[in-house]
Short mmCIF file of N, CA and C in Angstrom, two decimals:
data_model
loop_
_atom_site.label_atom_id
_atom_site.label_comp_id
_atom_site.label_asym_id
_atom_site.label_seq_id
_atom_site.Cartn_x
_atom_site.Cartn_y
_atom_site.Cartn_z
N MET V 1 -6.89 -19.63 -13.95
CA MET V 1 -5.52 -19.23 -13.83
C MET V 1 -5.42 -17.89 -13.09
N ILE V 2 -4.39 -17.73 -12.30
CA ILE V 2 -4.21 -16.55 -11.48
C ILE V 2 -3.29 -15.55 -12.18
N ARG V 3 -3.76 -14.31 -12.29
CA ARG V 3 -2.93 -13.24 -12.85
C ARG V 3 -1.93 -12.74 -11.81
N GLY V 4 -2.44 -12.55 -10.59
CA GLY V 4 -1.60 -12.02 -9.52
C GLY V 4 -2.37 -11.95 -8.22
N LYS V 5 -1.84 -11.15 -7.32
CA LYS V 5 -2.44 -11.03 -5.99
C LYS V 5 -2.57 -9.56 -5.63
N LEU V 6 -3.46 -9.30 -4.68
CA LEU V 6 -3.66 -7.95 -4.16
C LEU V 6 -3.72 -8.04 -2.65
N TRP V 7 -2.87 -7.25 -2.01
CA TRP V 7 -2.90 -7.12 -0.56
C TRP V 7 -3.19 -5.65 -0.24
N ILE V 8 -4.09 -5.41 0.69
CA ILE V 8 -4.29 -4.06 1.22
C ILE V 8 -4.10 -4.17 2.71
N VAL V 9 -3.03 -3.57 3.21
CA VAL V 9 -2.72 -3.59 4.64
C VAL V 9 -3.26 -2.28 5.19
N THR V 10 -4.31 -2.39 5.98
CA THR V 10 -5.06 -1.20 6.37
C THR V 10 -4.39 -0.41 7.49
N ASP V 11 -4.77 0.85 7.54
CA ASP V 11 -4.43 1.73 8.67
C ASP V 11 -5.41 1.37 9.78
N GLU V 12 -4.89 0.82 10.87
CA GLU V 12 -5.77 0.34 11.95
C GLU V 12 -6.53 1.45 12.65
N ASN V 13 -6.15 2.69 12.43
CA ASN V 13 -6.89 3.80 13.01
C ASN V 13 -8.18 4.08 12.22
N GLN V 14 -8.32 3.45 11.07
CA GLN V 14 -9.50 3.64 10.24
C GLN V 14 -10.32 2.37 10.06
N ILE V 15 -9.63 1.24 9.86
CA ILE V 15 -10.30 -0.04 9.58
C ILE V 15 -9.67 -1.10 10.48
N LEU V 16 -10.49 -1.78 11.26
CA LEU V 16 -9.96 -2.74 12.22
C LEU V 16 -9.41 -4.00 11.56
N LYS V 17 -10.06 -4.46 10.50
CA LYS V 17 -9.56 -5.64 9.79
C LYS V 17 -8.19 -5.30 9.22
N SER V 18 -7.16 -6.06 9.59
CA SER V 18 -5.79 -5.68 9.25
C SER V 18 -5.40 -5.92 7.80
N LEU V 19 -6.03 -6.88 7.15
CA LEU V 19 -5.58 -7.24 5.81
C LEU V 19 -6.75 -7.62 4.92
N PHE V 20 -6.69 -7.12 3.69
CA PHE V 20 -7.57 -7.57 2.63
C PHE V 20 -6.67 -8.27 1.62
N TYR V 21 -6.98 -9.50 1.28
CA TYR V 21 -6.17 -10.27 0.34
C TYR V 21 -7.09 -10.87 -0.72
N LYS V 22 -6.65 -10.80 -1.97
CA LYS V 22 -7.45 -11.34 -3.06
C LYS V 22 -6.53 -11.86 -4.15
N GLU V 23 -6.81 -13.05 -4.64
CA GLU V 23 -6.13 -13.55 -5.83
C GLU V 23 -6.90 -13.00 -7.04
N ILE V 24 -6.15 -12.45 -7.99
CA ILE V 24 -6.76 -11.81 -9.15
C ILE V 24 -6.68 -12.77 -10.34
N PRO V 25 -7.85 -13.18 -10.87
CA PRO V 25 -7.85 -14.11 -12.00
C PRO V 25 -7.30 -13.45 -13.28
N MET V 26 -6.81 -14.27 -14.18
CA MET V 26 -6.33 -13.81 -15.48
C MET V 26 -7.46 -13.05 -16.17
N GLY V 27 -7.14 -11.94 -16.79
CA GLY V 27 -8.13 -11.15 -17.51
C GLY V 27 -8.90 -10.17 -16.65
N VAL V 28 -8.61 -10.12 -15.36
CA VAL V 28 -9.31 -9.22 -14.44
C VAL V 28 -8.32 -8.20 -13.91
N SER V 29 -8.78 -6.98 -13.73
CA SER V 29 -7.94 -5.90 -13.21
C SER V 29 -7.80 -6.00 -11.69
N HIS V 30 -6.63 -5.60 -11.18
CA HIS V 30 -6.45 -5.51 -9.73
C HIS V 30 -7.46 -4.54 -9.12
N ASN V 31 -7.90 -3.57 -9.93
CA ASN V 31 -8.87 -2.60 -9.43
C ASN V 31 -10.20 -3.24 -9.07
N GLN V 32 -10.50 -4.40 -9.65
CA GLN V 32 -11.72 -5.13 -9.26
C GLN V 32 -11.62 -5.52 -7.79
N GLY V 33 -10.45 -5.97 -7.35
CA GLY V 33 -10.24 -6.29 -5.94
C GLY V 33 -10.29 -5.06 -5.07
N ILE V 34 -9.72 -3.96 -5.55
CA ILE V 34 -9.78 -2.71 -4.79
C ILE V 34 -11.22 -2.25 -4.65
N LYS V 35 -11.99 -2.39 -5.71
CA LYS V 35 -13.42 -2.02 -5.68
C LYS V 35 -14.15 -2.86 -4.63
N GLU V 36 -13.82 -4.14 -4.56
CA GLU V 36 -14.41 -5.02 -3.55
C GLU V 36 -14.08 -4.54 -2.13
N PHE V 37 -12.82 -4.16 -1.91
CA PHE V 37 -12.39 -3.62 -0.61
C PHE V 37 -13.15 -2.34 -0.29
N VAL V 38 -13.27 -1.45 -1.26
CA VAL V 38 -13.99 -0.18 -1.07
C VAL V 38 -15.44 -0.45 -0.69
N ASN V 39 -16.09 -1.37 -1.38
CA ASN V 39 -17.49 -1.70 -1.08
C ASN V 39 -17.64 -2.34 0.30
N GLU V 40 -16.76 -3.28 0.64
CA GLU V 40 -16.81 -3.94 1.96
C GLU V 40 -16.69 -2.94 3.11
N ASN V 41 -15.86 -1.93 2.90
CA ASN V 41 -15.58 -0.97 3.97
C ASN V 41 -16.34 0.34 3.82
N LYS V 42 -17.27 0.36 2.86
CA LYS V 42 -18.15 1.51 2.64
C LYS V 42 -17.38 2.83 2.51
N LEU V 43 -16.32 2.76 1.72
CA LEU V 43 -15.53 3.95 1.44
C LEU V 43 -16.17 4.69 0.26
N GLU V 44 -16.19 5.98 0.34
CA GLU V 44 -16.84 6.76 -0.71
C GLU V 44 -15.82 7.26 -1.73
N ILE V 45 -15.25 6.30 -2.46
CA ILE V 45 -14.35 6.65 -3.55
C ILE V 45 -14.76 5.87 -4.79
N VAL V 46 -14.43 6.43 -5.93
CA VAL V 46 -14.75 5.78 -7.20
C VAL V 46 -13.50 5.07 -7.70
N VAL V 47 -13.67 3.81 -8.05
CA VAL V 47 -12.56 3.01 -8.58
C VAL V 47 -12.87 2.70 -10.04
N ARG V 48 -12.03 3.24 -10.91
CA ARG V 48 -12.17 2.97 -12.35
C ARG V 48 -11.32 1.75 -12.70
N GLU V 49 -11.89 0.84 -13.43
CA GLU V 49 -11.15 -0.37 -13.78
C GLU V 49 -10.15 -0.16 -14.91
N ASP V 50 -10.26 0.94 -15.64
CA ASP V 50 -9.39 1.16 -16.78
C ASP V 50 -8.10 1.91 -16.42
N ASP V 51 -7.90 2.25 -15.15
CA ASP V 51 -6.70 2.96 -14.73
C ASP V 51 -6.03 2.15 -13.63
N TYR V 52 -4.94 1.48 -13.97
CA TYR V 52 -4.29 0.56 -13.03
C TYR V 52 -3.56 1.28 -11.91
N HIS V 53 -3.27 2.58 -12.07
CA HIS V 53 -2.42 3.30 -11.11
C HIS V 53 -3.22 4.19 -10.15
N GLU V 54 -4.32 4.74 -10.60
CA GLU V 54 -5.06 5.72 -9.81
C GLU V 54 -5.65 5.15 -8.52
N ALA V 55 -6.33 4.02 -8.60
CA ALA V 55 -6.99 3.45 -7.42
C ALA V 55 -6.02 3.09 -6.29
N PRO V 56 -4.88 2.43 -6.58
CA PRO V 56 -3.95 2.15 -5.48
C PRO V 56 -3.36 3.44 -4.89
N CYS V 57 -3.18 4.46 -5.73
CA CYS V 57 -2.68 5.74 -5.20
C CYS V 57 -3.71 6.37 -4.26
N ILE V 58 -4.97 6.31 -4.63
CA ILE V 58 -6.03 6.85 -3.77
C ILE V 58 -6.05 6.09 -2.44
N MET V 59 -5.91 4.77 -2.50
CA MET V 59 -5.91 3.98 -1.26
C MET V 59 -4.73 4.36 -0.36
N ALA V 60 -3.56 4.58 -0.97
CA ALA V 60 -2.39 5.00 -0.19
C ALA V 60 -2.62 6.40 0.40
N GLU V 61 -3.27 7.28 -0.35
CA GLU V 61 -3.59 8.60 0.18
C GLU V 61 -4.50 8.50 1.40
N LEU V 62 -5.33 7.45 1.45
CA LEU V 62 -6.20 7.22 2.61
C LEU V 62 -5.46 6.57 3.78
N GLY V 63 -4.21 6.13 3.57
CA GLY V 63 -3.41 5.58 4.66
C GLY V 63 -3.18 4.08 4.60
N HIS V 64 -3.61 3.43 3.54
CA HIS V 64 -3.48 1.98 3.42
C HIS V 64 -2.33 1.62 2.48
N ILE V 65 -1.58 0.57 2.82
CA ILE V 65 -0.55 0.05 1.92
C ILE V 65 -1.24 -0.87 0.91
N VAL V 66 -0.95 -0.66 -0.35
CA VAL V 66 -1.48 -1.53 -1.41
C VAL V 66 -0.30 -2.22 -2.06
N ILE V 67 -0.43 -3.53 -2.24
CA ILE V 67 0.62 -4.31 -2.90
C ILE V 67 -0.06 -5.15 -3.99
N LYS V 68 0.46 -5.00 -5.21
CA LYS V 68 -0.08 -5.74 -6.35
C LYS V 68 1.02 -6.61 -6.93
N SER V 69 0.66 -7.83 -7.33
CA SER V 69 1.63 -8.69 -8.00
C SER V 69 1.14 -9.07 -9.39
N GLU V 70 2.09 -9.20 -10.28
CA GLU V 70 1.88 -9.79 -11.62
C GLU V 70 2.71 -11.05 -11.60
N ASP V 71 2.07 -12.17 -11.31
CA ASP V 71 2.80 -13.40 -11.05
C ASP V 71 3.55 -13.97 -12.26
N SER V 72 3.02 -13.76 -13.47
CA SER V 72 3.67 -14.33 -14.66
C SER V 72 5.05 -13.72 -14.90
N ILE V 73 5.25 -12.48 -14.48
CA ILE V 73 6.56 -11.84 -14.66
C ILE V 73 7.26 -11.61 -13.32
N LYS V 74 6.71 -12.19 -12.24
CA LYS V 74 7.31 -12.11 -10.90
C LYS V 74 7.55 -10.66 -10.47
N GLN V 75 6.52 -9.80 -10.68
CA GLN V 75 6.62 -8.38 -10.36
C GLN V 75 5.72 -8.04 -9.18
N LEU V 76 6.23 -7.16 -8.33
CA LEU V 76 5.51 -6.71 -7.13
C LEU V 76 5.62 -5.19 -7.05
N ILE V 77 4.48 -4.53 -6.88
CA ILE V 77 4.47 -3.08 -6.77
C ILE V 77 3.75 -2.69 -5.48
N PHE V 78 4.42 -1.85 -4.68
CA PHE V 78 3.86 -1.30 -3.44
C PHE V 78 3.39 0.13 -3.68
N TYR V 79 2.33 0.51 -3.02
CA TYR V 79 1.87 1.90 -2.94
C TYR V 79 1.87 2.22 -1.45
N ILE V 80 2.75 3.15 -1.05
CA ILE V 80 3.03 3.37 0.37
C ILE V 80 2.47 4.72 0.80
N PRO V 81 1.67 4.73 1.88
CA PRO V 81 1.09 5.99 2.37
C PRO V 81 2.13 6.88 3.06
N GLU V 82 1.71 8.08 3.39
CA GLU V 82 2.58 9.06 4.05
C GLU V 82 3.03 8.56 5.43
N ASN V 83 2.12 7.94 6.18
CA ASN V 83 2.43 7.43 7.51
C ASN V 83 2.25 5.92 7.54
N ILE V 84 3.15 5.25 8.24
CA ILE V 84 3.08 3.79 8.40
C ILE V 84 2.81 3.49 9.87
N THR V 85 1.74 2.75 10.11
CA THR V 85 1.38 2.40 11.48
C THR V 85 2.21 1.20 11.95
N ASP V 86 2.19 0.98 13.25
CA ASP V 86 2.93 -0.16 13.81
C ASP V 86 2.44 -1.48 13.23
N ARG V 87 1.13 -1.62 13.08
CA ARG V 87 0.58 -2.87 12.55
C ARG V 87 0.97 -3.08 11.09
N GLN V 88 1.00 -2.01 10.31
CA GLN V 88 1.42 -2.14 8.91
C GLN V 88 2.88 -2.57 8.82
N LEU V 89 3.72 -1.97 9.63
CA LEU V 89 5.14 -2.35 9.63
C LEU V 89 5.31 -3.79 10.09
N GLU V 90 4.58 -4.17 11.12
CA GLU V 90 4.66 -5.55 11.62
C GLU V 90 4.24 -6.54 10.55
N TRP V 91 3.16 -6.25 9.81
CA TRP V 91 2.71 -7.15 8.74
C TRP V 91 3.81 -7.29 7.69
N PHE V 92 4.40 -6.17 7.31
CA PHE V 92 5.47 -6.20 6.31
C PHE V 92 6.64 -7.06 6.79
N LEU V 93 7.07 -6.86 8.01
CA LEU V 93 8.22 -7.62 8.53
C LEU V 93 7.93 -9.11 8.60
N LEU V 94 6.70 -9.47 8.95
CA LEU V 94 6.31 -10.89 9.02
C LEU V 94 6.23 -11.54 7.63
N ASN V 95 5.96 -10.73 6.60
CA ASN V 95 5.74 -11.27 5.25
C ASN V 95 6.85 -10.93 4.27
N GLN V 96 7.88 -10.28 4.74
CA GLN V 96 8.96 -9.82 3.88
C GLN V 96 9.63 -10.97 3.11
N ALA V 97 9.88 -12.08 3.74
CA ALA V 97 10.54 -13.21 3.06
C ALA V 97 9.70 -13.72 1.90
N LYS V 98 8.39 -13.87 2.13
CA LYS V 98 7.49 -14.34 1.07
C LYS V 98 7.44 -13.33 -0.08
N LEU V 99 7.39 -12.04 0.25
CA LEU V 99 7.33 -11.00 -0.77
C LEU V 99 8.63 -10.88 -1.55
N SER V 100 9.74 -11.25 -0.92
CA SER V 100 11.05 -11.16 -1.56
C SER V 100 11.25 -12.20 -2.66
N ASP V 101 10.32 -13.15 -2.79
CA ASP V 101 10.41 -14.15 -3.85
C ASP V 101 10.21 -13.54 -5.24
N TYR V 102 9.63 -12.35 -5.30
CA TYR V 102 9.41 -11.69 -6.59
C TYR V 102 10.73 -11.12 -7.09
N ILE V 103 10.88 -11.07 -8.40
CA ILE V 103 12.13 -10.62 -9.02
C ILE V 103 12.16 -9.11 -9.19
N GLN V 104 11.10 -8.55 -9.75
CA GLN V 104 11.00 -7.11 -9.95
C GLN V 104 10.15 -6.53 -8.83
N ILE V 105 10.77 -5.72 -7.97
CA ILE V 105 10.05 -5.16 -6.82
C ILE V 105 10.26 -3.66 -6.83
N GLY V 106 9.14 -2.94 -6.85
CA GLY V 106 9.21 -1.48 -6.86
C GLY V 106 8.10 -0.90 -6.00
N ALA V 107 8.16 0.42 -5.83
CA ALA V 107 7.15 1.07 -5.02
C ALA V 107 6.97 2.52 -5.43
N TYR V 108 5.81 3.03 -5.11
CA TYR V 108 5.50 4.45 -5.17
C TYR V 108 5.20 4.86 -3.73
N SER V 109 5.97 5.81 -3.23
CA SER V 109 5.82 6.23 -1.84
C SER V 109 5.33 7.67 -1.80
N LEU V 110 4.21 7.87 -1.13
CA LEU V 110 3.57 9.18 -1.06
C LEU V 110 4.35 10.11 -0.14
N HIS V 111 4.59 11.31 -0.61
CA HIS V 111 5.20 12.37 0.19
C HIS V 111 4.40 13.63 -0.01
N LYS V 112 4.18 14.37 1.05
CA LYS V 112 3.51 15.67 0.95
C LYS V 112 4.54 16.77 1.16
N THR V 113 4.49 17.75 0.27
CA THR V 113 5.40 18.88 0.37
C THR V 113 4.91 19.80 1.50
N GLU V 114 5.66 20.83 1.78
CA GLU V 114 5.28 21.78 2.84
C GLU V 114 3.91 22.41 2.58
N ASN V 115 3.55 22.60 1.31
CA ASN V 115 2.22 23.16 1.01
C ASN V 115 1.18 22.07 0.73
N GLN V 116 1.44 20.86 1.22
CA GLN V 116 0.54 19.70 1.14
C GLN V 116 0.30 19.17 -0.27
N LYS V 117 1.18 19.50 -1.18
CA LYS V 117 1.10 18.92 -2.53
C LYS V 117 1.63 17.48 -2.46
N ILE V 118 0.93 16.58 -3.15
CA ILE V 118 1.31 15.16 -3.13
C ILE V 118 2.33 14.88 -4.23
N GLU V 119 3.40 14.20 -3.83
CA GLU V 119 4.42 13.74 -4.77
C GLU V 119 4.64 12.25 -4.52
N TRP V 120 5.00 11.51 -5.57
CA TRP V 120 5.25 10.08 -5.47
C TRP V 120 6.72 9.81 -5.74
N LYS V 121 7.39 9.26 -4.75
CA LYS V 121 8.80 8.89 -4.86
C LYS V 121 8.86 7.43 -5.32
N LYS V 122 9.67 7.15 -6.33
CA LYS V 122 9.82 5.77 -6.82
C LYS V 122 10.93 5.08 -6.05
N LEU V 123 10.66 3.85 -5.64
CA LEU V 123 11.63 3.03 -4.93
C LEU V 123 11.87 1.75 -5.72
N HIS V 124 13.08 1.20 -5.57
CA HIS V 124 13.43 -0.02 -6.30
C HIS V 124 14.03 -1.02 -5.33
N GLY V 125 13.43 -2.20 -5.26
CA GLY V 125 13.98 -3.28 -4.44
C GLY V 125 13.45 -3.28 -3.01
N MET V 126 13.51 -4.46 -2.43
CA MET V 126 12.97 -4.68 -1.09
C MET V 126 13.72 -3.86 -0.03
N ASN V 127 15.03 -3.69 -0.19
CA ASN V 127 15.78 -2.94 0.81
C ASN V 127 15.33 -1.49 0.89
N GLU V 128 15.16 -0.82 -0.26
CA GLU V 128 14.69 0.57 -0.27
C GLU V 128 13.30 0.67 0.35
N ILE V 129 12.45 -0.29 0.04
CA ILE V 129 11.09 -0.29 0.58
C ILE V 129 11.12 -0.47 2.10
N MET V 130 11.96 -1.39 2.57
CA MET V 130 12.06 -1.62 4.02
C MET V 130 12.55 -0.37 4.74
N VAL V 131 13.55 0.29 4.19
CA VAL V 131 14.07 1.52 4.80
C VAL V 131 12.97 2.59 4.84
N GLU V 132 12.23 2.72 3.75
CA GLU V 132 11.16 3.72 3.67
C GLU V 132 10.05 3.44 4.69
N LEU V 133 9.63 2.18 4.80
CA LEU V 133 8.58 1.84 5.76
C LEU V 133 9.04 2.10 7.19
N ASN V 134 10.27 1.72 7.51
CA ASN V 134 10.80 1.98 8.86
C ASN V 134 10.89 3.47 9.15
N ARG V 135 11.35 4.25 8.17
CA ARG V 135 11.49 5.69 8.34
C ARG V 135 10.12 6.34 8.57
N LYS V 136 9.14 5.94 7.78
CA LYS V 136 7.80 6.52 7.90
C LYS V 136 7.13 6.09 9.20
N ASN V 137 7.39 4.88 9.66
CA ASN V 137 6.84 4.43 10.93
C ASN V 137 7.45 5.21 12.09
N LEU V 138 8.74 5.43 12.05
CA LEU V 138 9.41 6.20 13.09
C LEU V 138 8.92 7.64 13.10
N LYS V 139 8.79 8.23 11.91
CA LYS V 139 8.28 9.60 11.79
C LYS V 139 6.86 9.70 12.37
N ASN V 140 6.05 8.69 12.09
CA ASN V 140 4.68 8.64 12.60
C ASN V 140 4.68 8.54 14.12
N ALA V 141 5.56 7.70 14.68
CA ALA V 141 5.65 7.54 16.14
C ALA V 141 6.09 8.84 16.81
N ILE V 142 7.05 9.53 16.20
CA ILE V 142 7.52 10.80 16.77
C ILE V 142 6.41 11.84 16.72
N LYS V 143 5.69 11.89 15.60
CA LYS V 143 4.58 12.84 15.47
C LYS V 143 3.51 12.56 16.51
N LYS V 144 3.21 11.27 16.72
CA LYS V 144 2.20 10.87 17.70
C LYS V 144 2.65 11.25 19.11
N GLU V 145 3.92 11.00 19.42
CA GLU V 145 4.45 11.31 20.75
C GLU V 145 4.44 12.82 20.99
N ASN V 146 4.80 13.60 20.00
CA ASN V 146 4.80 15.06 20.13
C ASN V 146 3.40 15.60 20.35
N SER V 147 2.40 14.98 19.72
CA SER V 147 1.02 15.46 19.91
C SER V 147 0.50 15.09 21.29
N ASN V 148 1.03 14.02 21.90
CA ASN V 148 0.64 13.64 23.25
C ASN V 148 1.28 14.52 24.31
N VAL V 149 2.43 15.10 23.99
CA VAL V 149 3.16 15.94 24.95
C VAL V 149 2.46 17.27 25.15
N ARG V 150 1.85 17.79 24.12
CA ARG V 150 1.22 19.12 24.17
C ARG V 150 0.02 19.17 25.01
#
C-alpha cells in the first residue's frame, strides 16, 4: 500500500536530472526517499528519518523544490527554495492540474532576510503557491540579467 509520493524538482544549475520521484510505502518516512536522492547525487547532508520537516527544508535551502503527499488524507506539502529556475517553474506548470487533485495544499517558502537569516513563509492553496513560484522565478531572472550586465 502507498502512503504517498515524493517529488524533488532539482535546480538544473546543480543537478542535471530534472526530477526525482518516489512512491512512499505505508509505514515508511518520506525522508527515506530524500535519503535515496541524497545518496544518488552524492550530496553531503545528513537526513534523519525521525524529523519529517528538517530534510525537505535542507533540500529547499540547496535550491530544490520538494513536494510530499499524504495520499490517505489528500494532502500535499511544498518546500520552496529562495530562487526558482525556469525548469522548475516549467515542471510545476506542466503538473499543476495533477497536483491540484489534492484537497489540502500548503507550502513552506524559504526567504532570506537582509542579514541572510532564513525564514519560512507559510502558503495555503495552489493559487498562492503558483504566485510565489512565478514571483521567485521572475526575481531570479532579474538577478541573473543584472549580473550579466555588469
